[in-house]
Coordinates of C-alpha atoms in Angstrom, one line a residue:
M281 CA 119.2 128.0 53.3
T282 CA 117.1 130.3 55.4
K283 CA 116.1 129.5 58.9
K284 CA 112.4 129.5 57.9
V285 CA 113.0 126.9 55.2
Q286 CA 115.0 124.7 57.7
I287 CA 112.1 124.8 60.1
L288 CA 109.6 123.8 57.4
M289 CA 111.7 120.9 56.3
L290 CA 112.2 119.7 59.9
T291 CA 108.4 119.9 60.5
A292 CA 107.7 117.8 57.4
L293 CA 110.2 115.1 58.5
V294 CA 108.6 114.8 61.9
M295 CA 105.1 114.4 60.3
I296 CA 106.4 111.6 58.1
L297 CA 107.9 109.8 61.1
V298 CA 104.8 110.1 63.2
S299 CA 102.7 108.8 60.3
A300 CA 105.0 105.8 59.8
C301 CA 104.9 104.9 63.6
G302 CA 101.1 105.1 63.6
S303 CA 100.5 102.9 60.6
T304 CA 98.6 99.6 61.1
T305 CA 97.7 96.7 58.9
E306 CA 94.3 96.3 60.7
T307 CA 91.3 97.1 58.4
P308 CA 88.5 98.9 60.2
I309 CA 85.1 97.2 60.1
S310 CA 83.4 100.4 59.0
N311 CA 85.2 103.5 57.7
P312 CA 82.9 106.6 57.9
T313 CA 85.2 108.4 55.4
M314 CA 84.6 105.8 52.7
T315 CA 83.1 107.0 49.4
E316 CA 79.9 105.4 48.3
E317 CA 81.8 103.5 45.6
E318 CA 84.2 102.1 48.3
K319 CA 81.2 101.1 50.5
V320 CA 79.6 99.2 47.6
S321 CA 82.9 97.5 46.9
E322 CA 83.2 96.3 50.5
M323 CA 79.6 95.1 50.6
T324 CA 80.1 92.9 47.5
Q325 CA 82.9 90.9 49.1
T326 CA 81.8 87.2 49.6
G327 CA 81.1 86.5 53.2
F328 CA 80.7 90.1 54.2
D329 CA 79.5 90.4 57.8
P330 CA 80.7 93.6 59.5
T331 CA 79.9 92.6 63.1
Y332 CA 81.0 89.0 63.1
V333 CA 84.2 88.2 65.1
E334 CA 85.9 84.8 64.8
K335 CA 86.3 83.0 68.1
E336 CA 88.4 80.0 68.9
G337 CA 86.4 76.7 69.0
V338 CA 83.4 78.4 67.5
E339 CA 81.9 78.0 64.0
V340 CA 79.2 79.9 62.2
I341 CA 76.3 79.1 59.9
Y342 CA 73.5 81.4 58.5
L343 CA 69.9 80.2 58.4
A344 CA 66.8 81.8 56.8
G345 CA 63.6 80.3 57.9
G346 CA 60.8 82.8 57.7
C347 CA 60.3 85.3 60.5
F348 CA 63.7 85.4 62.3
W349 CA 62.2 85.8 65.7
G350 CA 61.1 82.2 66.0
L351 CA 64.2 80.7 64.4
E352 CA 66.4 82.8 66.7
K353 CA 64.5 81.5 69.8
L354 CA 64.8 77.9 68.6
M355 CA 68.6 78.1 68.0
Q356 CA 69.1 79.9 71.3
S357 CA 67.5 76.8 73.0
L358 CA 70.2 74.4 71.7
P359 CA 73.1 73.5 74.0
G360 CA 76.4 74.4 72.3
V361 CA 74.9 77.4 70.5
V362 CA 76.8 80.4 71.9
D363 CA 75.3 83.3 70.1
V364 CA 72.4 84.0 67.7
V365 CA 71.9 87.3 65.8
S366 CA 68.9 88.2 63.7
G367 CA 69.7 90.0 60.4
Y368 CA 69.4 90.3 56.7
A369 CA 71.4 88.1 54.2
N370 CA 72.2 87.9 50.5
G371 CA 70.3 90.8 49.0
N372 CA 71.2 93.5 46.6
A373 CA 74.8 94.6 47.1
D374 CA 73.9 98.2 46.4
I375 CA 71.5 98.3 49.3
E376 CA 72.4 98.5 53.0
P377 CA 69.2 96.9 54.4
T378 CA 66.9 98.1 57.1
Y379 CA 63.7 96.5 58.2
N380 CA 61.5 99.0 56.4
K381 CA 63.5 98.5 53.2
V382 CA 63.4 94.7 53.4
I383 CA 59.7 94.4 54.0
T384 CA 59.0 96.0 50.6
G385 CA 60.2 92.7 49.1
Q386 CA 62.3 94.6 46.6
T387 CA 65.8 94.2 48.2
G388 CA 66.4 90.5 47.8
Y389 CA 67.4 90.2 51.4
R390 CA 66.2 87.3 53.5
E391 CA 65.4 87.5 57.2
T392 CA 68.3 85.4 58.5
I393 CA 70.0 84.4 61.7
R394 CA 73.7 84.1 62.3
V395 CA 74.3 81.0 64.5
E396 CA 77.6 80.7 66.3
Y397 CA 78.1 77.3 67.8
Q398 CA 80.7 75.0 69.5
P399 CA 81.2 71.9 67.3
K400 CA 82.6 70.0 70.3
V401 CA 79.2 70.4 71.9
I402 CA 76.7 70.4 69.0
S403 CA 77.3 69.3 65.5
L404 CA 76.3 71.2 62.3
D405 CA 74.3 68.1 61.4
A406 CA 72.2 68.6 64.5
I407 CA 71.7 72.3 63.9
L408 CA 70.6 71.7 60.2
F409 CA 68.3 68.8 61.0
A410 CA 66.7 71.0 63.7
Y411 CA 66.3 73.8 61.1
F412 CA 64.6 71.5 58.6
Q413 CA 62.4 70.1 61.3
V414 CA 60.6 73.4 61.7
I415 CA 60.4 74.8 58.1
D416 CA 58.4 73.8 55.1
P417 CA 61.0 73.4 52.4
T418 CA 58.4 73.1 49.6
I419 CA 57.1 76.7 49.8
K420 CA 58.9 79.6 48.1
N421 CA 58.9 83.1 49.6
A422 CA 56.7 82.2 52.6
Q423 CA 56.7 80.4 56.0
G424 CA 53.8 80.2 58.5
N425 CA 51.6 83.2 58.1
D426 CA 54.3 85.3 56.5
I427 CA 54.5 85.9 52.8
G428 CA 57.2 87.8 50.9
T429 CA 60.6 87.4 49.4
Q430 CA 62.2 88.3 52.7
Y431 CA 60.7 85.0 54.1
Q432 CA 62.4 82.8 51.6
T433 CA 64.2 79.8 53.3
G434 CA 67.9 79.4 52.9
V435 CA 71.1 78.0 54.3
Y436 CA 74.2 80.1 53.7
Y437 CA 77.7 78.7 54.5
T438 CA 81.1 80.5 54.7
D439 CA 83.7 77.7 54.2
E440 CA 84.2 74.5 52.3
T441 CA 83.8 72.2 55.3
S442 CA 80.4 73.7 56.2
K443 CA 79.4 73.6 52.5
A444 CA 80.0 69.8 52.4
T445 CA 77.9 69.3 55.4
V446 CA 75.1 71.6 54.3
E447 CA 74.9 69.9 50.8
R448 CA 74.9 66.5 52.4
I449 CA 72.0 67.3 54.7
A450 CA 70.2 69.2 52.0
S451 CA 70.3 66.1 49.7
I452 CA 68.7 64.0 52.5
E453 CA 66.0 66.6 53.0
R454 CA 65.5 67.1 49.3
A455 CA 64.7 63.3 49.0
R456 CA 61.9 63.6 51.4
H457 CA 59.9 66.0 49.2
E458 CA 58.7 66.2 45.6
K459 CA 59.5 69.9 45.7
F460 CA 62.4 71.5 47.5
V461 CA 63.0 75.3 47.2
V462 CA 65.4 76.1 50.0
E463 CA 68.4 78.2 48.9
I464 CA 71.7 76.4 49.5
E465 CA 74.3 79.0 48.8
T466 CA 77.5 80.8 49.9
L467 CA 76.9 83.7 52.3
E468 CA 77.4 86.8 50.2
R469 CA 76.6 89.5 52.9
F470 CA 74.9 89.8 56.2
Y471 CA 73.8 92.8 58.2
D472 CA 72.5 92.8 61.8
A473 CA 68.8 93.7 62.1
E474 CA 67.8 96.6 64.3
E475 CA 68.2 96.1 68.1
Y476 CA 64.5 95.7 68.8
H477 CA 64.6 92.5 66.6
Q478 CA 67.4 90.9 68.7
D479 CA 66.1 88.4 71.4
Y480 CA 62.6 89.5 70.4
L481 CA 60.8 86.5 72.0
I482 CA 62.8 86.8 75.1
K483 CA 61.8 90.4 75.5
N484 CA 58.2 89.6 74.2
P485 CA 57.3 86.1 75.4
L486 CA 53.8 86.4 73.9
G487 CA 55.0 87.7 70.6
Y488 CA 54.2 86.1 67.2
C489 CA 56.2 82.9 66.4
H490 CA 55.5 80.5 63.5
I491 CA 57.5 77.8 65.4
S492 CA 55.5 76.2 68.3
S493 CA 56.8 76.1 71.8
D494 CA 56.3 72.3 71.7
E495 CA 58.7 72.1 68.7
V496 CA 61.2 74.3 70.5
N497 CA 61.0 72.1 73.6
T498 CA 61.3 68.8 71.7
I499 CA 64.3 69.9 69.7
S500 CA 66.1 71.5 72.7
E501 CA 65.9 68.1 74.5
M502 CA 67.7 66.3 71.6
V503 CA 69.6 63.3 72.9
V504 CA 70.9 61.6 69.8
D505 CA 73.5 63.5 67.6
P506 CA 72.8 62.7 63.9
D507 CA 76.4 63.5 63.0
N508 CA 77.3 60.1 64.6
Y509 CA 75.0 58.2 62.2
Q510 CA 75.6 59.7 58.7
R511 CA 73.8 58.1 55.7
P512 CA 76.2 55.9 53.7
S513 CA 76.6 56.3 49.9
E514 CA 74.0 54.6 47.7
D515 CA 76.5 51.9 46.7
Q516 CA 77.3 51.2 50.3
I517 CA 73.6 51.0 51.2
R518 CA 73.0 48.5 48.4
E519 CA 76.0 46.4 49.4
N520 CA 75.1 46.4 53.1
L521 CA 71.4 45.5 53.0
S522 CA 69.6 42.4 52.1
D523 CA 67.0 42.5 49.3
L524 CA 64.2 42.8 51.8
Q525 CA 65.9 45.5 53.9
Y526 CA 66.6 47.5 50.7
K527 CA 63.0 47.1 49.5
V528 CA 61.6 48.3 52.8
T529 CA 63.9 51.1 53.6
Q530 CA 64.7 52.5 50.2
N531 CA 61.5 51.7 48.3
A532 CA 58.9 52.0 51.1
G533 CA 58.1 48.3 51.0
T534 CA 56.3 46.3 53.7
E535 CA 57.3 43.0 55.1
S536 CA 54.9 40.2 55.9
A537 CA 53.0 40.4 59.3
F538 CA 53.9 37.7 61.8
N539 CA 56.8 36.6 59.6
N540 CA 59.5 39.1 60.5
E541 CA 62.4 39.2 62.9
Y542 CA 61.2 41.3 65.8
W543 CA 57.4 41.3 65.9
D544 CA 57.5 39.0 69.0
N545 CA 60.9 39.9 70.3
H546 CA 60.7 40.6 74.1
E547 CA 64.4 41.0 74.8
R548 CA 65.7 44.1 76.5
G549 CA 67.6 46.4 74.2
L550 CA 67.7 49.1 71.6
Y551 CA 66.4 49.2 68.0
V552 CA 68.4 51.3 65.5
D553 CA 68.1 52.2 61.9
V554 CA 69.5 49.3 59.8
V555 CA 71.0 51.8 57.4
T556 CA 72.8 54.3 59.6
G557 CA 72.7 52.9 63.1
E558 CA 70.8 55.9 64.4
P559 CA 68.9 55.0 67.6
L560 CA 65.2 54.8 67.1
F561 CA 63.2 52.8 69.7
S562 CA 63.7 51.3 73.1
S563 CA 62.4 47.9 74.2
S564 CA 60.9 49.9 77.1
D565 CA 58.3 51.4 74.7
K566 CA 57.6 48.2 72.8
F567 CA 54.2 46.5 73.2
D568 CA 52.3 43.6 71.6
S569 CA 49.8 45.3 69.2
G570 CA 48.5 42.0 67.7
T571 CA 49.3 43.3 64.2
G572 CA 52.3 41.1 63.6
W573 CA 54.8 44.0 63.3
P574 CA 57.0 45.6 66.0
S575 CA 55.0 48.3 67.7
F576 CA 56.2 51.2 69.9
T577 CA 54.5 53.9 71.8
K578 CA 57.2 56.5 71.1
P579 CA 60.8 56.9 69.7
I580 CA 63.7 57.0 72.1
D581 CA 64.2 60.6 71.0
E582 CA 61.4 62.2 69.1
N583 CA 63.9 64.1 66.9
T584 CA 65.2 60.9 65.3
V585 CA 62.1 60.3 63.2
R586 CA 60.2 62.2 60.6
S587 CA 56.5 61.8 59.6
K588 CA 54.6 62.7 56.5
E589 CA 51.3 62.1 54.9
D590 CA 51.1 58.9 52.8
N591 CA 48.3 58.4 50.3
S592 CA 49.5 55.2 48.7
F593 CA 47.3 52.2 48.1
G594 CA 44.2 54.4 48.3
M595 CA 44.7 55.0 52.0
V596 CA 45.5 58.1 54.1
R597 CA 48.2 57.2 56.6
I598 CA 51.2 58.8 58.3
E599 CA 54.5 57.5 57.0
V600 CA 57.5 57.3 59.5
R601 CA 61.1 57.8 58.3
S602 CA 64.4 58.0 60.0
R603 CA 66.0 61.4 60.4
A604 CA 69.7 60.9 59.4
G605 CA 69.1 58.1 56.9
N606 CA 65.7 58.9 55.5
S607 CA 64.9 55.2 55.7
H608 CA 61.3 54.2 55.4
L609 CA 60.4 52.6 58.8
G610 CA 56.6 52.1 58.8
H611 CA 53.6 54.1 59.8
L612 CA 52.2 56.0 62.8
F613 CA 48.7 55.5 64.1
F614 CA 46.7 57.4 66.8
N615 CA 43.8 56.3 69.0
D616 CA 45.1 52.7 68.9
P617 CA 42.9 50.7 71.3
V618 CA 45.8 48.4 72.4
S619 CA 48.5 51.0 72.8
P620 CA 49.1 52.1 76.4
T621 CA 49.2 55.7 75.2
G622 CA 46.9 55.4 72.2
T623 CA 49.9 56.0 69.9
R624 CA 51.3 53.2 67.8
Y625 CA 54.5 53.3 65.7
C626 CA 54.1 50.3 63.4
I627 CA 57.6 49.5 62.2
N628 CA 59.1 47.0 59.8
S629 CA 61.6 44.6 61.3
A630 CA 63.6 44.9 58.1
A631 CA 64.2 48.6 58.8
L632 CA 65.7 47.8 62.2
R633 CA 68.8 46.3 63.9
F634 CA 68.4 45.1 67.5
I635 CA 71.1 45.6 70.0
P636 CA 70.7 43.7 73.2
Y637 CA 71.1 45.7 76.4
E638 CA 74.3 43.9 77.4
E639 CA 76.0 44.9 74.1
M640 CA 74.9 48.5 74.0
E641 CA 78.1 49.8 75.7
K642 CA 80.3 47.8 73.4
E643 CA 78.4 49.0 70.3
G644 CA 78.7 52.7 71.3
Y645 CA 75.2 53.2 72.7
G646 CA 76.1 53.2 76.4
Y647 CA 74.8 56.8 76.7
L648 CA 71.3 55.5 76.0
M649 CA 71.2 52.7 78.6
E650 CA 69.2 54.7 81.0
Y651 CA 66.4 54.8 78.4
V652 CA 66.2 51.0 78.2
N653 CA 64.6 49.8 81.4

């Protein structure tokens, strides 16, 4: 064997050893040497999000709710949300989206935010109910003044636990409306939007937002966590309620005036949803309206009730329902001459359970005692 051949063989052996020592099982987020076919293959993987990094004690959910600027600002205001990123989700796998591509409405991508949150601080229930509080779930491909497929609403999950919660909350919200078009799907892929879209309303406080500042402030001051008051199954509800309670809460019935349990109750305490136990009203805000039904100036936490137009019986009224249970509670009236504030929540006793102040701690409502004067 010649000396030249020996040198070549030795060089090859060294190169093999160096290559073996430098090997790694870590897969790079983005490989600039990938072929176009390899890039498409990576983009079609379920849950593809090249910038997301898992963190201990942090979960993730993806929300599409029209223009992502406003939804980003809302979620940033919630305690327990640690990061929010605006981006594009669940479009054509052959397209790597940019804003200019997405606004054509031809990519299938939705303006979406990635919400990273600490479940020990804020529940997914709370995040989802906040989301549904500011969108119109009955409109397809539009929200606010924005129209186009990129503004389609959607909730996209990445694991089975989140899926169960998302589907449970969606079923409650679906029951509130005759039409429900929010996409409830697995996250397929997500790309960060351009840098100028990130924290847009922080950088541009006067920028466009289809979510009002009042809504952001109300939701950010949430006191009651809906995760603690989940709606029971239909069988459990039927078993737990009296005929009158079921008629009122599940079939939007009305009990008799002056012939119900709490219309003249003056005891100090808390009124909760009879179906879920979710706190609704404080005795501090109860007043004698002269109508024969329990009347309140406001809820204990504005986030625990929902209102919608009610055209039943030839009248135009505002129906009031509970957040977590979707129980029919009663109606909301403005410019009431007897109410100290002009606002009257006229509520059926059959939709409520009263908890005396002295029993609130034992019943698990001690955290609300400061709201019951």
